């Protein structure tokens, strides 16, 4: 029964995102990006989790502000969420998820080296970075709908499992 409810919740969430993102124009709706981050995390599984579910935003992004607003009231995989923001990769520490802002996209290679062998998911704001090692990249489609691309092979190397329901919603999968 719980599995059905999770599937229904995911489908409802995605439909809501599709409706909300239809209104996208030239501006970025960071609230929608943060909701996608939350749902991607909720429908993924890490080899081990304890204490807090830690998310780090690398670079200046209003996604950090949106995640920080909901930090005290939301849980991910049964753990309280903790969000922080850093400018330098050296300041990341132990995280489950790293959100790489568009302005820091050039740091992806260094970031991948810094977290090599660790079960850390990378989600990038910039389109196409899933092809260069990020687990997820956001993409704004021609009809102004926010979607995501998935690099399953990179996530598998990091021992992170993504729900089949989530992969069916992806724009592209590697």
GROMACS .gro file of C-alpha atoms in nm:
model
  174
    1UNK     CA    1   0.000   0.000   0.000
    2UNK     CA    2   0.281   0.240   0.086
    3UNK     CA    3   0.441   0.176  -0.254
    4UNK     CA    4   0.120   0.273  -0.432
    5UNK     CA    5   0.093   0.592  -0.226
    6UNK     CA    6   0.455   0.683  -0.307
    7UNK     CA    7   0.390   0.626  -0.677
    8UNK     CA    8   0.073   0.833  -0.665
    9UNK     CA    9   0.257   1.107  -0.478
   10UNK     CA   10   0.535   1.112  -0.736
   11UNK     CA   11   0.292   1.124  -1.027
   12UNK     CA   12   0.091   1.401  -0.859
   13UNK     CA   13   0.409   1.599  -0.785
   14UNK     CA   14   0.531   1.570  -1.142
   15UNK     CA   15   0.196   1.673  -1.285
   16UNK     CA   16   0.196   1.973  -1.053
   17UNK     CA   17   0.549   2.063  -1.168
   18UNK     CA   18   0.447   2.037  -1.531
   19UNK     CA   19   0.151   2.267  -1.473
   20UNK     CA   20   0.357   2.517  -1.273
   21UNK     CA   21   0.649   2.517  -1.517
   22UNK     CA   22   0.421   2.584  -1.813
   23UNK     CA   23   0.426   2.945  -1.692
   24UNK     CA   24   0.806   2.971  -1.730
   25UNK     CA   25   0.931   3.255  -1.946
   26UNK     CA   26   1.273   3.418  -1.941
   27UNK     CA   27   1.287   3.414  -1.562
   28UNK     CA   28   1.386   3.119  -1.347
   29UNK     CA   29   1.141   2.990  -1.092
   30UNK     CA   30   1.380   2.875  -0.821
   31UNK     CA   31   1.096   2.741  -0.610
   32UNK     CA   32   1.019   2.485  -0.881
   33UNK     CA   33   1.387   2.392  -0.908
   34UNK     CA   34   1.401   2.336  -0.531
   35UNK     CA   35   1.086   2.120  -0.543
   36UNK     CA   36   1.246   1.909  -0.814
   37UNK     CA   37   1.559   1.871  -0.598
   38UNK     CA   38   1.346   1.758  -0.303
   39UNK     CA   39   1.152   1.505  -0.509
   40UNK     CA   40   1.462   1.369  -0.681
   41UNK     CA   41   1.613   1.311  -0.335
   42UNK     CA   42   1.292   1.155  -0.198
   43UNK     CA   43   1.275   0.905  -0.484
   44UNK     CA   44   1.640   0.803  -0.464
   45UNK     CA   45   1.820   0.569  -0.225
   46UNK     CA   46   2.172   0.598  -0.084
   47UNK     CA   47   2.368   0.300   0.053
   48UNK     CA   48   2.361   0.444   0.404
   49UNK     CA   49   2.202   0.747   0.565
   50UNK     CA   50   2.206   0.865   0.924
   51UNK     CA   51   2.150   1.178   1.126
   52UNK     CA   52   2.060   1.442   0.868
   53UNK     CA   53   2.010   1.454   0.494
   54UNK     CA   54   2.269   1.712   0.391
   55UNK     CA   55   2.238   1.925   0.079
   56UNK     CA   56   2.505   2.173  -0.025
   57UNK     CA   57   2.445   2.441  -0.286
   58UNK     CA   58   2.770   2.539  -0.456
   59UNK     CA   59   2.762   2.903  -0.567
   60UNK     CA   60   2.502   3.175  -0.542
   61UNK     CA   61   2.156   3.048  -0.627
   62UNK     CA   62   1.810   3.132  -0.507
   63UNK     CA   63   1.753   2.757  -0.493
   64UNK     CA   64   1.948   2.773  -0.165
   65UNK     CA   65   1.701   3.032  -0.029
   66UNK     CA   66   1.404   2.815  -0.129
   67UNK     CA   67   1.553   2.500   0.024
   68UNK     CA   68   1.646   2.689   0.342
   69UNK     CA   69   1.283   2.807   0.377
   70UNK     CA   70   1.153   2.452   0.395
   71UNK     CA   71   1.449   2.301   0.580
   72UNK     CA   72   1.290   2.283   0.923
   73UNK     CA   73   0.960   2.134   0.810
   74UNK     CA   74   1.064   1.868   0.555
   75UNK     CA   75   1.236   1.534   0.577
   76UNK     CA   76   1.407   1.329   0.310
   77UNK     CA   77   1.405   0.952   0.347
   78UNK     CA   78   1.296   0.999   0.708
   79UNK     CA   79   1.583   1.232   0.798
   80UNK     CA   80   1.567   1.603   0.877
   81UNK     CA   81   1.706   1.811   0.595
   82UNK     CA   82   2.009   2.038   0.641
   83UNK     CA   83   2.106   2.285   0.369
   84UNK     CA   84   2.415   2.498   0.338
   85UNK     CA   85   2.576   2.711   0.071
   86UNK     CA   86   2.946   2.730  -0.019
   87UNK     CA   87   3.155   2.907  -0.280
   88UNK     CA   88   3.453   2.673  -0.278
   89UNK     CA   89   3.460   2.297  -0.332
   90UNK     CA   90   3.705   2.261  -0.042
   91UNK     CA   91   3.424   2.370   0.194
   92UNK     CA   92   3.175   2.099   0.092
   93UNK     CA   93   3.237   1.835   0.359
   94UNK     CA   94   3.017   1.525   0.385
   95UNK     CA   95   2.694   1.557   0.188
   96UNK     CA   96   2.435   1.336   0.027
   97UNK     CA   97   2.347   1.584  -0.246
   98UNK     CA   98   2.533   1.872  -0.410
   99UNK     CA   99   2.345   2.129  -0.616
  100UNK     CA  100   2.586   2.298  -0.858
  101UNK     CA  101   2.459   2.645  -0.949
  102UNK     CA  102   2.482   2.769  -1.306
  103UNK     CA  103   2.754   3.020  -1.215
  104UNK     CA  104   2.978   2.742  -1.079
  105UNK     CA  105   2.925   2.493  -1.364
  106UNK     CA  106   3.289   2.522  -1.470
  107UNK     CA  107   3.382   2.358  -1.137
  108UNK     CA  108   3.218   2.025  -1.227
  109UNK     CA  109   3.543   1.844  -1.315
  110UNK     CA  110   3.709   1.955  -0.990
  111UNK     CA  111   3.397   1.862  -0.796
  112UNK     CA  112   3.391   1.513  -0.948
  113UNK     CA  113   3.756   1.463  -0.847
  114UNK     CA  114   3.688   1.587  -0.493
  115UNK     CA  115   3.401   1.342  -0.434
  116UNK     CA  116   3.539   1.044  -0.629
  117UNK     CA  117   3.426   0.714  -0.478
  118UNK     CA  118   3.166   0.876  -0.250
  119UNK     CA  119   2.789   0.824  -0.255
  120UNK     CA  120   2.709   1.185  -0.335
  121UNK     CA  121   2.452   1.291  -0.594
  122UNK     CA  122   2.524   1.596  -0.809
  123UNK     CA  123   2.238   1.796  -0.956
  124UNK     CA  124   2.329   2.081  -1.190
  125UNK     CA  125   2.136   2.388  -1.295
  126UNK     CA  126   2.306   2.397  -1.633
  127UNK     CA  127   2.172   2.181  -1.911
  128UNK     CA  128   2.388   1.900  -2.049
  129UNK     CA  129   2.621   1.846  -1.753
  130UNK     CA  130   2.475   1.500  -1.694
  131UNK     CA  131   2.688   1.398  -1.996
  132UNK     CA  132   3.000   1.515  -1.810
  133UNK     CA  133   2.944   1.327  -1.484
  134UNK     CA  134   2.659   1.494  -1.295
  135UNK     CA  135   2.380   1.261  -1.182
  136UNK     CA  136   2.107   1.505  -1.291
  137UNK     CA  137   2.094   1.819  -1.508
  138UNK     CA  138   1.796   2.045  -1.547
  139UNK     CA  139   1.671   2.129  -1.894
  140UNK     CA  140   1.410   2.379  -2.005
  141UNK     CA  141   1.227   2.229  -2.305
  142UNK     CA  142   1.109   2.418  -2.613
  143UNK     CA  143   0.762   2.456  -2.463
  144UNK     CA  144   0.913   2.611  -2.144
  145UNK     CA  145   0.864   2.302  -1.929
  146UNK     CA  146   1.133   2.224  -1.671
  147UNK     CA  147   1.259   1.866  -1.702
  148UNK     CA  148   1.571   1.678  -1.600
  149UNK     CA  149   1.826   1.449  -1.760
  150UNK     CA  150   1.974   1.153  -1.569
  151UNK     CA  151   2.315   0.989  -1.582
  152UNK     CA  152   2.225   0.646  -1.441
  153UNK     CA  153   2.571   0.500  -1.494
  154UNK     CA  154   2.727   0.777  -1.281
  155UNK     CA  155   2.466   0.727  -1.008
  156UNK     CA  156   2.523   0.350  -1.011
  157UNK     CA  157   2.899   0.407  -0.966
  158UNK     CA  158   2.811   0.611  -0.659
  159UNK     CA  159   2.574   0.337  -0.535
  160UNK     CA  160   2.272   0.567  -0.557
  161UNK     CA  161   1.953   0.405  -0.680
  162UNK     CA  162   1.685   0.612  -0.852
  163UNK     CA  163   1.320   0.505  -0.855
  164UNK     CA  164   1.200   0.360  -1.186
  165UNK     CA  165   0.909   0.606  -1.166
  166UNK     CA  166   1.158   0.893  -1.159
  167UNK     CA  167   1.350   0.762  -1.461
  168UNK     CA  168   1.028   0.737  -1.664
  169UNK     CA  169   0.986   1.114  -1.617
  170UNK     CA  170   1.335   1.200  -1.740
  171UNK     CA  171   1.395   1.399  -2.056
  172UNK     CA  172   1.709   1.192  -2.140
  173UNK     CA  173   1.892   0.905  -1.969
  174UNK     CA  174   2.252   0.788  -1.998
   0.00000   0.00000   0.00000
